[in-house]
GROMACS .gro file of C-alpha atoms in nm:
model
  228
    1UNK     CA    1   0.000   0.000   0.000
    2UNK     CA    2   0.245   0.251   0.082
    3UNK     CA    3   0.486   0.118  -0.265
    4UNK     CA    4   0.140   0.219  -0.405
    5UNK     CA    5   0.127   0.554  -0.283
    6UNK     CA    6   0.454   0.662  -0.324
    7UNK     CA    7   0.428   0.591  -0.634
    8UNK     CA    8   0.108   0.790  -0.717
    9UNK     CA    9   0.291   1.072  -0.613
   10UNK     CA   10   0.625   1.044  -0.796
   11UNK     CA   11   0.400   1.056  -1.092
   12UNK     CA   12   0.167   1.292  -0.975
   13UNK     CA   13   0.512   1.511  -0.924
   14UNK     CA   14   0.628   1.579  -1.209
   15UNK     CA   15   0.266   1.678  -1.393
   16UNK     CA   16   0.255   1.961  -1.101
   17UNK     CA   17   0.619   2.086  -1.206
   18UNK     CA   18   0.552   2.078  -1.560
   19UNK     CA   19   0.258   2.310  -1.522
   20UNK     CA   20   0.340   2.510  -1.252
   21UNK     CA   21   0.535   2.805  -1.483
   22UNK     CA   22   0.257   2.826  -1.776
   23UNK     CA   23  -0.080   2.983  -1.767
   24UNK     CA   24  -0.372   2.853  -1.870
   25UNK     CA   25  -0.582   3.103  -2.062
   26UNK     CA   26  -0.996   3.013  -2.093
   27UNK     CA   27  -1.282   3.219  -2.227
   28UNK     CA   28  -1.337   3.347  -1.861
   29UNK     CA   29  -0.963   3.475  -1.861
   30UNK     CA   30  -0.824   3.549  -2.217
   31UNK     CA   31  -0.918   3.915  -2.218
   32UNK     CA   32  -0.794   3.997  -1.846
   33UNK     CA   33  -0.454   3.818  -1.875
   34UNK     CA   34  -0.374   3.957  -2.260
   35UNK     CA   35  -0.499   4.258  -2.238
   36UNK     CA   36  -0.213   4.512  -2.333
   37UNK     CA   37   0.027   4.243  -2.436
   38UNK     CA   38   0.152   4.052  -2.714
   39UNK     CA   39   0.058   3.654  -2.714
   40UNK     CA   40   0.237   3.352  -2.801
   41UNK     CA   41   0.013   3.041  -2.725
   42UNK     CA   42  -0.016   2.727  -2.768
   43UNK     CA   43  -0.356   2.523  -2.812
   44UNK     CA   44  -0.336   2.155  -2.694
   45UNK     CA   45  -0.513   1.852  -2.586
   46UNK     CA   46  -0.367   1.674  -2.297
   47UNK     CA   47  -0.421   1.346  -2.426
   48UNK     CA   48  -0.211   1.433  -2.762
   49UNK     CA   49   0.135   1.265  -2.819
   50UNK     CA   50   0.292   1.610  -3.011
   51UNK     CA   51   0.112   1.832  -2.714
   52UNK     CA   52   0.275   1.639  -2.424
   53UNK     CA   53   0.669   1.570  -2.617
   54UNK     CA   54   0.601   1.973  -2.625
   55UNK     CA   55   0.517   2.069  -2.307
   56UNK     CA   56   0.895   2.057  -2.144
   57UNK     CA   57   0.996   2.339  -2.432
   58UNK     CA   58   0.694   2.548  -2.372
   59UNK     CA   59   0.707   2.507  -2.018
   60UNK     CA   60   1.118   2.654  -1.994
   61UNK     CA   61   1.013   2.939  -2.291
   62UNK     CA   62   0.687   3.043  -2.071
   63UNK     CA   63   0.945   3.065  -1.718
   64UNK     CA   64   1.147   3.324  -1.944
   65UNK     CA   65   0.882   3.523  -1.993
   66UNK     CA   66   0.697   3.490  -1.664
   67UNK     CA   67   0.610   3.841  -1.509
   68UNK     CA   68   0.667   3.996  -1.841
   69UNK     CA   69   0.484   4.351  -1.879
   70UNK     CA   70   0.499   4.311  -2.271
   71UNK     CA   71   0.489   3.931  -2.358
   72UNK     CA   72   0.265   3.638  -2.284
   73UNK     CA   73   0.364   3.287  -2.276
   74UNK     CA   74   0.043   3.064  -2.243
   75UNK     CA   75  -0.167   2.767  -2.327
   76UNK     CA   76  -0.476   2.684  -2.379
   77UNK     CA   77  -0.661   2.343  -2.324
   78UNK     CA   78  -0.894   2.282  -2.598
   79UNK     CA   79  -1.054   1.967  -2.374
   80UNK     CA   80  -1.173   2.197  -2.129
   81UNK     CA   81  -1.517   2.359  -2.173
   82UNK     CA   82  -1.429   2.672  -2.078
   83UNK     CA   83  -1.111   2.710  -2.354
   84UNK     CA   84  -1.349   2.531  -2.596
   85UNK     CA   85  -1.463   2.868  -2.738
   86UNK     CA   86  -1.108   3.020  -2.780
   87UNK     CA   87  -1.031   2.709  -2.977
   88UNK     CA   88  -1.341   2.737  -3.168
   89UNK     CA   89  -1.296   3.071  -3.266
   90UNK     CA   90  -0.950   3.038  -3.457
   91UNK     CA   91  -1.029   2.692  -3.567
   92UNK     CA   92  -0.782   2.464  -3.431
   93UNK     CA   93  -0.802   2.085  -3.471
   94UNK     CA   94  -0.499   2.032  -3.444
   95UNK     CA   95  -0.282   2.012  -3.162
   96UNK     CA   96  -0.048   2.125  -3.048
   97UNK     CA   97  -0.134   2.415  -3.277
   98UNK     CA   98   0.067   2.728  -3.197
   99UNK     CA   99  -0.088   3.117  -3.255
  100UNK     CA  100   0.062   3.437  -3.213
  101UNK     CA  101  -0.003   3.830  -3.212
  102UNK     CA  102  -0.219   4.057  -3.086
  103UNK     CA  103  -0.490   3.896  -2.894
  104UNK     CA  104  -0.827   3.991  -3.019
  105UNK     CA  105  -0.632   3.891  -3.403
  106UNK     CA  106  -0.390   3.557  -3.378
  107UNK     CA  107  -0.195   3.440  -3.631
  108UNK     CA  108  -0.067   3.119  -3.684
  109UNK     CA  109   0.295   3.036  -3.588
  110UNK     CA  110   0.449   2.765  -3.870
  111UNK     CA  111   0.782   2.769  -3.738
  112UNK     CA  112   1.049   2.521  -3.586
  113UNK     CA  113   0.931   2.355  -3.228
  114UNK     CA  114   1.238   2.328  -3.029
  115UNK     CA  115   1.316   2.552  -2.732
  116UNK     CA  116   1.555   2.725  -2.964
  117UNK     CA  117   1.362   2.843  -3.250
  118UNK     CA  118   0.990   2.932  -3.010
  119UNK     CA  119   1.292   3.116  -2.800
  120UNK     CA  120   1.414   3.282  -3.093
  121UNK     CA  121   1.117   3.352  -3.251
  122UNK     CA  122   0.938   3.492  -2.867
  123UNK     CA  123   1.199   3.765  -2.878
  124UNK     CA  124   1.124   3.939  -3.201
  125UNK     CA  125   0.767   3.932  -3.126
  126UNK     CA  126   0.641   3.946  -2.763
  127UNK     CA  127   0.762   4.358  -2.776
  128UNK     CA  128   0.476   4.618  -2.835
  129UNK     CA  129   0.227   4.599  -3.101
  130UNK     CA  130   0.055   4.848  -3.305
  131UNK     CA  131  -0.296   4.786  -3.334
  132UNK     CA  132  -0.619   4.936  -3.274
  133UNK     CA  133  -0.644   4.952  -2.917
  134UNK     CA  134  -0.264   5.055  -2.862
  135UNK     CA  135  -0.254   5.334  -3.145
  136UNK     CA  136   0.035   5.520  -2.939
  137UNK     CA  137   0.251   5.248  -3.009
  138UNK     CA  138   0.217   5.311  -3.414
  139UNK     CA  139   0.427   5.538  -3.616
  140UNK     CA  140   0.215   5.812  -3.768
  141UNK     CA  141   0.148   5.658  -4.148
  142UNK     CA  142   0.028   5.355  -3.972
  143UNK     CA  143  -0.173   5.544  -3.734
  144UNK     CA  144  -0.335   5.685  -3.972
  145UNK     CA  145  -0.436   5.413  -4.181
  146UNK     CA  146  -0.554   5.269  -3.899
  147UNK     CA  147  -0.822   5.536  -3.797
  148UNK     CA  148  -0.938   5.520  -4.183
  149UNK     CA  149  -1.026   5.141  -4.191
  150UNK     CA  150  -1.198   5.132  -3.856
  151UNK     CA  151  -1.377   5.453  -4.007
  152UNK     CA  152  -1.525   5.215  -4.282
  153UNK     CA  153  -1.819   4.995  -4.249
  154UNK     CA  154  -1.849   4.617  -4.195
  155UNK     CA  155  -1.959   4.566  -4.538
  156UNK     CA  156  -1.586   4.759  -4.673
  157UNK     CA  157  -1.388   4.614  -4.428
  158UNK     CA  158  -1.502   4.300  -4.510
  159UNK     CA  159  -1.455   4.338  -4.893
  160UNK     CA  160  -1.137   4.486  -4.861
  161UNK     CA  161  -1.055   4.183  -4.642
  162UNK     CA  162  -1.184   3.962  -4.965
  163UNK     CA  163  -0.956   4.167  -5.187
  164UNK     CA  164  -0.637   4.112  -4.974
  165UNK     CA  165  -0.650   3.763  -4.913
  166UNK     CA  166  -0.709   3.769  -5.289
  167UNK     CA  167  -0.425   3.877  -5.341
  168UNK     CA  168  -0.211   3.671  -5.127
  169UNK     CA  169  -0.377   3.396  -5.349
  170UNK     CA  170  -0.259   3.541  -5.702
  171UNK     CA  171   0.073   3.584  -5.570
  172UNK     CA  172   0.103   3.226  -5.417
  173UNK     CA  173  -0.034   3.123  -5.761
  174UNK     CA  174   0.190   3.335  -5.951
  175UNK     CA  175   0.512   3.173  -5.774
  176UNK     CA  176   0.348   2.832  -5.874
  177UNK     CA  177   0.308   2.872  -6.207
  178UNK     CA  178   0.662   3.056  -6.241
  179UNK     CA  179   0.848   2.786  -5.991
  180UNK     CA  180   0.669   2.528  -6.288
  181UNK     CA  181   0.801   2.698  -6.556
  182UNK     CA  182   1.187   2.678  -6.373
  183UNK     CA  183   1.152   2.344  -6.305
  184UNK     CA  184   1.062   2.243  -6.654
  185UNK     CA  185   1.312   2.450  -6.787
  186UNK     CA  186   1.583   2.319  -6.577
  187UNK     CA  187   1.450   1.939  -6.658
  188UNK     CA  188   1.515   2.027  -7.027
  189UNK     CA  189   1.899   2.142  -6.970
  190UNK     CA  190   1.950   1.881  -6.771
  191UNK     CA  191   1.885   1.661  -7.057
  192UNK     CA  192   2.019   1.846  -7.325
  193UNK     CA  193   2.314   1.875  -7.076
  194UNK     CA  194   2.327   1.510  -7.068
  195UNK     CA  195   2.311   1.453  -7.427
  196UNK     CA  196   2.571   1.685  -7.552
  197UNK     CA  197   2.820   1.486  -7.285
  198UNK     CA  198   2.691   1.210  -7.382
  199UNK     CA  199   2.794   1.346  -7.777
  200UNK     CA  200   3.145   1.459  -7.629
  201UNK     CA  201   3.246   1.130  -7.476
  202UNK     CA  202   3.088   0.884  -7.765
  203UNK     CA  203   3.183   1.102  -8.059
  204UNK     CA  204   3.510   1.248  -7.912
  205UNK     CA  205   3.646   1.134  -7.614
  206UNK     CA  206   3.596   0.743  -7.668
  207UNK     CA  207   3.666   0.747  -7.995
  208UNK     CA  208   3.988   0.930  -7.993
  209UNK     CA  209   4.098   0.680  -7.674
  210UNK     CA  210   4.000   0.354  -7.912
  211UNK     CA  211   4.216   0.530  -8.209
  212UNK     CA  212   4.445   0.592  -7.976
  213UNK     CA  213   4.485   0.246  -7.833
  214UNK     CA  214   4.459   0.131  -8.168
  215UNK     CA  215   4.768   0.326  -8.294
  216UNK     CA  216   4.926   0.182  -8.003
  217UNK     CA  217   4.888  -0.170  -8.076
  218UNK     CA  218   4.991  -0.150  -8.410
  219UNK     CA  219   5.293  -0.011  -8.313
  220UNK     CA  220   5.389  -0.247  -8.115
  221UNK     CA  221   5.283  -0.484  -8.343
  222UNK     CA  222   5.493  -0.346  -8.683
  223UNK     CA  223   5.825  -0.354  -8.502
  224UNK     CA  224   6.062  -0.596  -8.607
  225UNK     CA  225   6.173  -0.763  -8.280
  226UNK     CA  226   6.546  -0.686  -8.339
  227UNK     CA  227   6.471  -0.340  -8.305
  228UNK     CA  228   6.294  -0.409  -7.957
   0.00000   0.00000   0.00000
């Protein structure tokens, strides 16, 4: 009985340690613990394989940033009913799935997953933001443009939206079709590349060794052996 409960707590231990230095953010807390700050969080399920071979490296990058005035380091369980509706809202099924930015406006984070590169990446974004409720943190042209979209209506702002992500489109299409037209370009010097040394060794190089041996061998051959 007591092997029993020993062990209970040697593996109760280290769950306690490994959550002790991150926050959990739910519905009921989001806006109180990110308000002012730039966010760098992390949306997992506890039962997830990726979430849990994560949670060390989140764990050491959230105890750098603990206390921070600027940055949060968080996560958010998407198992629990009250963090359902902040993983509901920006659509994650997949875990761990990793988000960034200004608060009421994440973006996705698509890059490496070792302490190094979150560290790395944490440092050149967890400073200030510009953005609608901070605008004394923007420089002047963005300030501006700023007050002039949230001057438009719903309707505008949501074409203009539209037109934007349009745009990112045509240009990720553009680089497609472009990228396809390298790529069949390079094919066909490859080959031609191929065929003229195939050309230089059949035509020239070979043939000039076999003459060459040739020449050699008769040579030898034509020598009367009291000369040799």
């Amino acid at each position: 009985m007591k092997f029993i409960f020993l062990s209970l707590i040697y593996l109760a231990f280290p769950i306690v340690g490994l959550a002790s230095n991150v926050k959990h953010l739910t519905s009921d807390n989001y806006t109180d613990l990110s308000r002012g700050k730039t966010v760098f969080l992390m949306f997992y399920a506890p039962w997830c394989g990726h979430s849990k071979k994560m949670a060390p490296e989140w764990t050491k990058l959230a105890s750098d940033w603990e206390g921070n005035e600027v940055g949060l380091v968080a996560k958010i369980d998407c198992t629990d009913k009250k963090s359902k509706p902040l993983c509901k809202k920006y659509k994650v099924h997949n875990f761990p799935s990793i988000h960034y930015g200004d608060p009421l406006s994440l973006e996705i984070y698509e890059g490496g997953r070792s302490y190094e590169d979150l560290s790395f990446f944490a440092k050149e974004i967890l400073k200030p933001m510009c953005t609608p409720s901070k605008l004394e943190r923007c420089d002047d042209d963005t300030k501006r443009l700023t007050q002039e979209l949230m001057s438009t209506s719903d309707e505008e702002l949501k074409n203009l939206l539209l037109d934007e992500k349009k745009k990112l489109k045509d240009i990720a299409k553009d680089f497609k079709l472009e990228s396809k037209k390298l790529q069949d370009r390079y094919q066909q010097l490859s080959a031609e590349k191929d065929s003229k040394i195939q050309e230089v060794r059949y035509w020239g190089l070979e043939l000039a060794k076999y003459v060459k041996a040739y020449r050699s061998k008769m040579t030898t051959e034509t020598v009367p052996k009291d000369e040799l």
